[in-house]
Amino acid sequence: MKKLLLLVVMSILSLNVMADGIMVHDAYVRLLPPTSKTTGAFMTLMNHGEKDYKLIKAESDYAEKVELHNHIKVDGMMKMREVKSIAIKLHGTVELKPGSYHIMLIGLKKPLKKGQVVKIKLHFDDKSTIDIEAPVKEVQASKGMKHHHH
């Protein structure tokens, strides 16, 4: 009971979203120049459920295409690649962040503005979904971690 109360209070205070055991924390979309047709969405996924989960798909009306991506090292260079899923182990946490797993919004339908909220639907392997609202934030790019669509 104490654990549940703490979870409820944490959710209210940090505007987390939770469904079927997965909690989404600190979701945001990176602000890029208005001429950019792609950007990334980042967040922390926490598994408070009773099993392992996989994020298998994301959707947003703000982009023509939405893909799950990761950065991997190929021949000494970091390259961005689409992945089929992102595993969230039982009681585990996965951080979707620049230079690692993230969600790519490709073919933006209009330029995003700082503070705007982007709606994203996350789909999991058990057929559950979570609707999140990710604010657009200005974020400094990590050295060598610039997004280039492939």
Coordinates of C-alpha atoms in Angstrom, one line a residue, residues 59-132:
E59 CA 2.9 7.1 -33.6
S60 CA 2.3 10.8 -33.9
D61 CA 0.1 13.0 -36.0
Y62 CA 3.0 15.6 -36.1
A63 CA 5.1 13.4 -38.4
E64 CA 4.6 11.4 -41.6
K65 CA 6.7 8.5 -40.1
V66 CA 7.7 7.6 -36.6
E67 CA 10.5 5.1 -35.9
L68 CA 12.3 3.6 -32.9
H69 CA 16.1 4.2 -33.2
N70 CA 19.4 3.5 -31.5
H71 CA 23.0 4.7 -32.0
I72 CA 25.5 1.9 -32.6
K73 CA 29.2 1.9 -33.2
V74 CA 30.1 0.8 -36.8
D75 CA 33.7 0.8 -37.9
G76 CA 34.6 3.3 -35.2
M77 CA 31.7 5.7 -36.1
M78 CA 28.4 6.2 -34.3
K79 CA 25.5 5.5 -36.6
M80 CA 21.8 5.8 -36.1
R81 CA 19.8 2.7 -36.9
E82 CA 16.1 1.8 -36.8
V83 CA 15.3 -1.0 -34.3
K84 CA 12.3 -3.3 -34.1
S85 CA 11.7 -2.9 -30.4
I86 CA 13.1 -1.5 -27.1
A87 CA 13.1 -4.0 -24.2
I88 CA 12.1 -2.8 -20.8
K89 CA 13.0 -5.6 -18.3
L90 CA 10.9 -6.3 -15.2
H91 CA 11.5 -3.6 -12.6
G92 CA 14.0 -2.0 -15.1
T93 CA 14.4 1.4 -16.5
V94 CA 15.4 2.4 -20.1
E95 CA 16.4 5.9 -20.9
L96 CA 15.6 7.1 -24.4
K97 CA 18.2 9.9 -24.8
P98 CA 20.5 11.4 -27.4
G99 CA 23.2 9.0 -28.5
S100 CA 21.2 6.0 -27.4
Y101 CA 17.6 4.7 -27.9
H102 CA 15.1 7.3 -29.0
I103 CA 12.0 7.9 -31.1
M104 CA 12.5 9.6 -34.5
L105 CA 9.8 11.9 -35.9
I106 CA 10.4 11.9 -39.6
G107 CA 8.7 14.2 -42.1
L108 CA 7.5 16.8 -39.7
K109 CA 4.2 18.2 -41.0
K110 CA 5.0 21.7 -39.8
P111 CA 7.9 23.3 -37.8
L112 CA 7.8 22.7 -34.1
K113 CA 7.9 25.6 -31.6
K114 CA 9.5 25.7 -28.2
G115 CA 6.9 24.9 -25.5
Q116 CA 4.5 23.2 -28.0
V117 CA 3.2 19.8 -26.9
V118 CA 3.6 16.8 -29.2
K119 CA 1.3 13.9 -28.7
I120 CA 2.9 10.5 -29.1
K121 CA 1.2 7.1 -28.8
L122 CA 3.5 4.3 -27.6
H123 CA 2.6 0.7 -28.5
F124 CA 3.9 -2.3 -26.4
D125 CA 4.2 -6.0 -27.3
D126 CA 1.2 -6.9 -25.0
K127 CA -1.0 -4.7 -27.2
S128 CA -1.2 -2.0 -24.5
T129 CA -0.7 1.7 -25.4
I130 CA 0.2 4.8 -23.6
D131 CA -0.6 8.3 -24.9
I132 CA 1.9 10.9 -23.9

